[in-house]
Each structure stands twice: as structure tokens, then as C-alpha cells.
């Protein structure tokens, strides 16, 4: 089990938590968990989600806002990165998509976020992704590094659109 709330997020919908391992799905290449949902990439590179349909409706959890099974949402997915409600999806063609809590506007030293329930295109030519608390970071194939969201608490470290960091990278990671 993963995530903080574990509200039936494994596609079974019959209980909010389990203390016994249960086989849920076969042929899984990668699993990533958010607060109220689970993403999987199957061996055929398809991306699936289970759990709460929209985290804004998750309190209190109920049968009405839980997916009853895993739902396929994309194909040709290479990898995903998830932190809470921040989701990055890297496709096999090096295109980057994001969903979840995405930055919407900056006012003074405060950033507002908007929940996006379907993946939206962000950039192409991406080779590595990483996501943290309200911060999305990625490395392009030429080694250039970009971020958007909240890199620091000052307005200088906040960006709604991808912003280039003045360093080349070969790898990135966040402390999840």
C-alpha cells in the first residue's frame, strides 16, 4: 500500500486499507503512488490510474469518488514521477506531459495551483523527469535543465512556465 490516505486506491474499492498482500494487476513495469491514487505502467507501456477520480473530492472518501478498477489514460509511456498530487509523464517519444496540481499564478511571494485532471503537453526532447513538493524538474536531451512550480519560497524561484536553469545536468533526483 502507498500514499497517505490509502482510500481504496488499488482498484478494488472494497476497503480503505489492507494488511495482507493482494494481487491486483499483472504485467506491471512501474508503480507510483500519490496521496489518493496509484499509477502503473504496464509492460506494453500503457499508463493506468486507480483510486480517487479527483483528489478535490476525496474528503471524505466514499464509493462515489473511487475508481472501481484501473483505468487506462495514456499509451507509449516511458516513465512517470509522482509526489502527492504532482504528476509528470515521460512518453517514449521524449514528450513530457503533466497533470495534478499545476502552477497557475504568482502573486507576491505566493504561488497558486490549479488541479488538472487530464495530462497536458509541456515540452519535447525530454530525457529525465523528477517531481517534488510543488516543483517539477526535467532534463532535456541536450543536458539543459528546466523547472516550473515552486523551486524556492521567493518569487525568483517560482515559475508557471518551464524556466531554464543555467546549468547542464546529466541526472536529477528529488528527496521524496
PDB file of C-alpha atoms in Angstrom:
ATOM      1  CA  UNK A   1       0.000   0.000   0.000  1.00  0.00           C
ATOM      2  CA  UNK A   2       1.217   3.509  -0.671  1.00  0.00           C
ATOM      3  CA  UNK A   3       0.150   7.120  -0.408  1.00  0.00           C
ATOM      4  CA  UNK A   4      -1.014   8.874   2.722  1.00  0.00           C
ATOM      5  CA  UNK A   5      -4.718   8.154   2.825  1.00  0.00           C
ATOM      6  CA  UNK A   6      -4.991   4.793   1.041  1.00  0.00           C
ATOM      7  CA  UNK A   7      -8.681   5.210   0.238  1.00  0.00           C
ATOM      8  CA  UNK A   8      -9.330   2.133  -1.864  1.00  0.00           C
ATOM      9  CA  UNK A   9      -6.694   3.260  -4.323  1.00  0.00           C
ATOM     10  CA  UNK A  10      -5.776  -0.186  -5.582  1.00  0.00           C
ATOM     11  CA  UNK A  11      -8.791  -0.590  -7.800  1.00  0.00           C
ATOM     12  CA  UNK A  12     -10.644  -2.966  -5.527  1.00  0.00           C
ATOM     13  CA  UNK A  13     -12.914  -0.403  -3.864  1.00  0.00           C
ATOM     14  CA  UNK A  14     -13.916  -2.815  -1.086  1.00  0.00           C
ATOM     15  CA  UNK A  15     -11.780  -1.472   1.774  1.00  0.00           C
ATOM     16  CA  UNK A  16      -9.651   1.537   2.636  1.00  0.00           C
ATOM     17  CA  UNK A  17      -6.575  -0.444   3.674  1.00  0.00           C
ATOM     18  CA  UNK A  18      -5.194  -3.963   3.736  1.00  0.00           C
ATOM     19  CA  UNK A  19      -2.782  -5.834   5.951  1.00  0.00           C
ATOM     20  CA  UNK A  20      -2.423  -8.754   3.535  1.00  0.00           C
ATOM     21  CA  UNK A  21      -0.729  -8.566   0.124  1.00  0.00           C
ATOM     22  CA  UNK A  22      -3.290  -8.826  -2.666  1.00  0.00           C
ATOM     23  CA  UNK A  23      -2.561  -9.314  -6.359  1.00  0.00           C
ATOM     24  CA  UNK A  24      -4.299  -6.524  -8.204  1.00  0.00           C
ATOM     25  CA  UNK A  25      -2.931  -6.492 -11.753  1.00  0.00           C
ATOM     26  CA  UNK A  26      -0.348  -8.324 -13.893  1.00  0.00           C
ATOM     27  CA  UNK A  27       2.454  -7.254 -16.258  1.00  0.00           C
ATOM     28  CA  UNK A  28       3.454  -4.102 -14.364  1.00  0.00           C
ATOM     29  CA  UNK A  29       6.675  -2.247 -15.222  1.00  0.00           C
ATOM     30  CA  UNK A  30       6.427   0.737 -12.818  1.00  0.00           C
ATOM     31  CA  UNK A  31       4.217   1.787  -9.894  1.00  0.00           C
ATOM     32  CA  UNK A  32       3.948   5.327  -8.478  1.00  0.00           C
ATOM     33  CA  UNK A  33       1.631   6.484  -5.709  1.00  0.00           C
ATOM     34  CA  UNK A  34       0.107   9.811  -4.846  1.00  0.00           C
ATOM     35  CA  UNK A  35      -1.962  10.798  -1.831  1.00  0.00           C
ATOM     36  CA  UNK A  36      -5.146   9.121  -3.028  1.00  0.00           C
ATOM     37  CA  UNK A  37      -4.292   7.249  -6.210  1.00  0.00           C
ATOM     38  CA  UNK A  38      -1.933   4.753  -7.820  1.00  0.00           C
ATOM     39  CA  UNK A  39      -0.421   4.951 -11.304  1.00  0.00           C
ATOM     40  CA  UNK A  40       1.005   1.929 -13.078  1.00  0.00           C
ATOM     41  CA  UNK A  41       2.834   1.499 -16.345  1.00  0.00           C
ATOM     42  CA  UNK A  42       2.231  -1.922 -17.800  1.00  0.00           C
ATOM     43  CA  UNK A  43       4.834  -3.812 -19.837  1.00  0.00           C
ATOM     44  CA  UNK A  44       3.090  -2.646 -23.036  1.00  0.00           C
ATOM     45  CA  UNK A  45       3.903   0.995 -21.972  1.00  0.00           C
ATOM     46  CA  UNK A  46       0.271   1.870 -21.222  1.00  0.00           C
ATOM     47  CA  UNK A  47      -0.421   4.163 -18.236  1.00  0.00           C
ATOM     48  CA  UNK A  48      -3.250   3.310 -15.839  1.00  0.00           C
ATOM     49  CA  UNK A  49      -4.732   5.038 -12.759  1.00  0.00           C
ATOM     50  CA  UNK A  50      -6.798   3.832  -9.828  1.00  0.00           C
ATOM     51  CA  UNK A  51      -8.013   5.448  -6.636  1.00  0.00           C
ATOM     52  CA  UNK A  52      -9.747   8.772  -6.233  1.00  0.00           C
ATOM     53  CA  UNK A  53     -11.004  10.252  -9.525  1.00  0.00           C
ATOM     54  CA  UNK A  54     -10.191  13.800  -8.480  1.00  0.00           C
ATOM     55  CA  UNK A  55      -8.395  14.444  -5.200  1.00  0.00           C
ATOM     56  CA  UNK A  56     -10.521  17.552  -4.555  1.00  0.00           C
ATOM     57  CA  UNK A  57     -13.455  15.189  -3.996  1.00  0.00           C
ATOM     58  CA  UNK A  58     -11.520  12.842  -1.715  1.00  0.00           C
ATOM     59  CA  UNK A  59     -12.630  14.211   1.639  1.00  0.00           C
ATOM     60  CA  UNK A  60     -14.416  12.339   2.926  1.00  0.00           C
ATOM     61  CA  UNK A  61     -13.655   9.312   0.764  1.00  0.00           C
ATOM     62  CA  UNK A  62     -16.672   7.438  -0.500  1.00  0.00           C
ATOM     63  CA  UNK A  63     -17.611   4.812  -3.059  1.00  0.00           C
ATOM     64  CA  UNK A  64     -18.822   7.651  -5.309  1.00  0.00           C
ATOM     65  CA  UNK A  65     -15.407   9.175  -5.908  1.00  0.00           C
ATOM     66  CA  UNK A  66     -13.336   5.981  -6.116  1.00  0.00           C
ATOM     67  CA  UNK A  67     -12.452   4.287  -9.374  1.00  0.00           C
ATOM     68  CA  UNK A  68     -13.576   0.667  -9.154  1.00  0.00           C
ATOM     69  CA  UNK A  69     -10.680  -0.591 -11.254  1.00  0.00           C
ATOM     70  CA  UNK A  70      -7.564   0.629 -13.037  1.00  0.00           C
ATOM     71  CA  UNK A  71      -8.413   2.985 -15.928  1.00  0.00           C
ATOM     72  CA  UNK A  72      -6.101   3.369 -18.943  1.00  0.00           C
ATOM     73  CA  UNK A  73      -5.224   7.029 -19.565  1.00  0.00           C
ATOM     74  CA  UNK A  74      -2.252   7.018 -21.994  1.00  0.00           C
ATOM     75  CA  UNK A  75      -0.110   4.797 -24.215  1.00  0.00           C
ATOM     76  CA  UNK A  76       3.600   4.759 -25.143  1.00  0.00           C
ATOM     77  CA  UNK A  77       4.694   5.889 -21.662  1.00  0.00           C
ATOM     78  CA  UNK A  78       8.357   5.514 -20.693  1.00  0.00           C
ATOM     79  CA  UNK A  79       8.164   6.561 -17.027  1.00  0.00           C
ATOM     80  CA  UNK A  80       6.215   8.608 -14.510  1.00  0.00           C
ATOM     81  CA  UNK A  81       7.168  10.647 -11.460  1.00  0.00           C
ATOM     82  CA  UNK A  82       4.618  11.353  -8.714  1.00  0.00           C
ATOM     83  CA  UNK A  83       4.678  13.363  -5.485  1.00  0.00           C
ATOM     84  CA  UNK A  84       1.375  13.982  -3.673  1.00  0.00           C
ATOM     85  CA  UNK A  85      -0.815  15.460  -6.447  1.00  0.00           C
ATOM     86  CA  UNK A  86       2.097  16.421  -8.750  1.00  0.00           C
ATOM     87  CA  UNK A  87       2.437  14.066 -11.741  1.00  0.00           C
ATOM     88  CA  UNK A  88       4.956  14.042 -14.612  1.00  0.00           C
ATOM     89  CA  UNK A  89       4.606  11.612 -17.527  1.00  0.00           C
ATOM     90  CA  UNK A  90       7.510  10.983 -19.920  1.00  0.00           C
ATOM     91  CA  UNK A  91       6.490   9.332 -23.172  1.00  0.00           C
ATOM     92  CA  UNK A  92       8.672   7.077 -25.346  1.00  0.00           C
ATOM     93  CA  UNK A  93       8.969   9.850 -27.961  1.00  0.00           C
ATOM     94  CA  UNK A  94      10.586  12.125 -25.273  1.00  0.00           C
ATOM     95  CA  UNK A  95       7.495  14.307 -24.891  1.00  0.00           C
ATOM     96  CA  UNK A  96       6.584  15.463 -21.400  1.00  0.00           C
ATOM     97  CA  UNK A  97       3.042  15.672 -20.013  1.00  0.00           C
ATOM     98  CA  UNK A  98       1.908  16.779 -16.558  1.00  0.00           C
ATOM     99  CA  UNK A  99      -1.289  16.611 -14.528  1.00  0.00           C
ATOM    100  CA  UNK A 100      -2.459  17.129 -10.964  1.00  0.00           C
ATOM    101  CA  UNK A 101      -1.647  20.310  -9.056  1.00  0.00           C
ATOM    102  CA  UNK A 102      -0.029  22.584 -11.649  1.00  0.00           C
ATOM    103  CA  UNK A 103       1.121  26.174 -11.077  1.00  0.00           C
ATOM    104  CA  UNK A 104      -1.457  28.743 -12.159  1.00  0.00           C
ATOM    105  CA  UNK A 105      -0.349  32.197 -10.974  1.00  0.00           C
ATOM    106  CA  UNK A 106       2.184  34.038  -8.841  1.00  0.00           C
ATOM    107  CA  UNK A 107       1.177  36.892  -6.536  1.00  0.00           C
ATOM    108  CA  UNK A 108       3.939  38.493  -4.437  1.00  0.00           C
ATOM    109  CA  UNK A 109       5.795  35.543  -2.898  1.00  0.00           C
ATOM    110  CA  UNK A 110       2.831  33.204  -3.171  1.00  0.00           C
ATOM    111  CA  UNK A 111       2.008  30.680  -5.873  1.00  0.00           C
ATOM    112  CA  UNK A 112      -1.471  29.403  -6.641  1.00  0.00           C
ATOM    113  CA  UNK A 113      -2.027  25.976  -8.129  1.00  0.00           C
ATOM    114  CA  UNK A 114      -4.878  24.517 -10.182  1.00  0.00           C
ATOM    115  CA  UNK A 115      -5.835  20.855 -10.359  1.00  0.00           C
ATOM    116  CA  UNK A 116      -5.685  19.453 -13.908  1.00  0.00           C
ATOM    117  CA  UNK A 117      -7.270  16.004 -14.199  1.00  0.00           C
ATOM    118  CA  UNK A 118      -6.067  15.124 -17.723  1.00  0.00           C
ATOM    119  CA  UNK A 119      -2.425  15.075 -18.883  1.00  0.00           C
ATOM    120  CA  UNK A 120      -1.334  18.245 -20.721  1.00  0.00           C
ATOM    121  CA  UNK A 121       1.689  18.610 -23.013  1.00  0.00           C
ATOM    122  CA  UNK A 122       4.629  20.532 -21.500  1.00  0.00           C
ATOM    123  CA  UNK A 123       7.736  20.020 -23.689  1.00  0.00           C
ATOM    124  CA  UNK A 124       9.543  17.709 -26.109  1.00  0.00           C
ATOM    125  CA  UNK A 125      13.086  16.330 -26.229  1.00  0.00           C
ATOM    126  CA  UNK A 126      12.991  15.350 -22.532  1.00  0.00           C
ATOM    127  CA  UNK A 127      15.177  12.525 -21.182  1.00  0.00           C
ATOM    128  CA  UNK A 128      14.775  12.653 -17.373  1.00  0.00           C
ATOM    129  CA  UNK A 129      11.986  13.778 -15.015  1.00  0.00           C
ATOM    130  CA  UNK A 130      11.681  14.413 -11.303  1.00  0.00           C
ATOM    131  CA  UNK A 131       8.924  15.906  -9.187  1.00  0.00           C
ATOM    132  CA  UNK A 132       8.839  17.112  -5.609  1.00  0.00           C
ATOM    133  CA  UNK A 133       6.576  19.164  -3.412  1.00  0.00           C
ATOM    134  CA  UNK A 134       5.009  21.647  -5.892  1.00  0.00           C
ATOM    135  CA  UNK A 135       8.148  21.554  -8.075  1.00  0.00           C
ATOM    136  CA  UNK A 136       8.563  19.912 -11.484  1.00  0.00           C
ATOM    137  CA  UNK A 137      12.114  19.470 -12.866  1.00  0.00           C
ATOM    138  CA  UNK A 138      13.302  17.869 -16.084  1.00  0.00           C
ATOM    139  CA  UNK A 139      16.455  17.425 -18.183  1.00  0.00           C
ATOM    140  CA  UNK A 140      16.304  17.676 -21.945  1.00  0.00           C
ATOM    141  CA  UNK A 141      18.335  15.518 -24.312  1.00  0.00           C
ATOM    142  CA  UNK A 142      20.919  18.325 -24.753  1.00  0.00           C
ATOM    143  CA  UNK A 143      21.556  18.429 -20.972  1.00  0.00           C
ATOM    144  CA  UNK A 144      19.627  21.648 -20.374  1.00  0.00           C
ATOM    145  CA  UNK A 145      17.570  21.623 -17.179  1.00  0.00           C
ATOM    146  CA  UNK A 146      14.165  23.217 -16.637  1.00  0.00           C
ATOM    147  CA  UNK A 147      11.797  23.666 -13.734  1.00  0.00           C
ATOM    148  CA  UNK A 148       8.359  25.060 -13.096  1.00  0.00           C
ATOM    149  CA  UNK A 149       6.345  25.382  -9.932  1.00  0.00           C
ATOM    150  CA  UNK A 150       7.942  26.352  -6.650  1.00  0.00           C
ATOM    151  CA  UNK A 151      11.706  25.796  -6.584  1.00  0.00           C
ATOM    152  CA  UNK A 152      12.100  28.122  -3.572  1.00  0.00           C
ATOM    153  CA  UNK A 153       9.868  30.308  -1.415  1.00  0.00           C
ATOM    154  CA  UNK A 154      10.912  33.568  -3.100  1.00  0.00           C
ATOM    155  CA  UNK A 155       9.213  34.771  -6.279  1.00  0.00           C
ATOM    156  CA  UNK A 156      12.564  34.362  -8.083  1.00  0.00           C
ATOM    157  CA  UNK A 157      12.284  30.581  -7.537  1.00  0.00           C
ATOM    158  CA  UNK A 158       8.710  30.334  -8.820  1.00  0.00           C
ATOM    159  CA  UNK A 159       7.613  29.844 -12.396  1.00  0.00           C
ATOM    160  CA  UNK A 160       4.344  28.976 -14.101  1.00  0.00           C
ATOM    161  CA  UNK A 161       6.025  28.065 -17.394  1.00  0.00           C
ATOM    162  CA  UNK A 162       9.157  25.914 -17.764  1.00  0.00           C
ATOM    163  CA  UNK A 163      12.192  28.046 -16.908  1.00  0.00           C
ATOM    164  CA  UNK A 164      15.739  27.103 -17.851  1.00  0.00           C
ATOM    165  CA  UNK A 165      18.217  26.616 -15.020  1.00  0.00           C
ATOM    166  CA  UNK A 166      21.671  27.921 -16.047  1.00  0.00           C
ATOM    167  CA  UNK A 167      23.410  24.561 -15.581  1.00  0.00           C
ATOM    168  CA  UNK A 168      23.700  21.411 -17.661  1.00  0.00           C
ATOM    169  CA  UNK A 169      22.672  18.176 -15.939  1.00  0.00           C
ATOM    170  CA  UNK A 170      23.192  14.504 -16.548  1.00  0.00           C
ATOM    171  CA  UNK A 171      20.773  13.320 -13.883  1.00  0.00           C
ATOM    172  CA  UNK A 172      18.234  14.717 -11.408  1.00  0.00           C
ATOM    173  CA  UNK A 173      16.513  13.490  -8.290  1.00  0.00           C
ATOM    174  CA  UNK A 174      14.237  14.828  -5.571  1.00  0.00           C
ATOM    175  CA  UNK A 175      14.123  13.815  -1.931  1.00  0.00           C
ATOM    176  CA  UNK A 176      10.657  12.319  -1.814  1.00  0.00           C
TER     177      UNK A 176
END
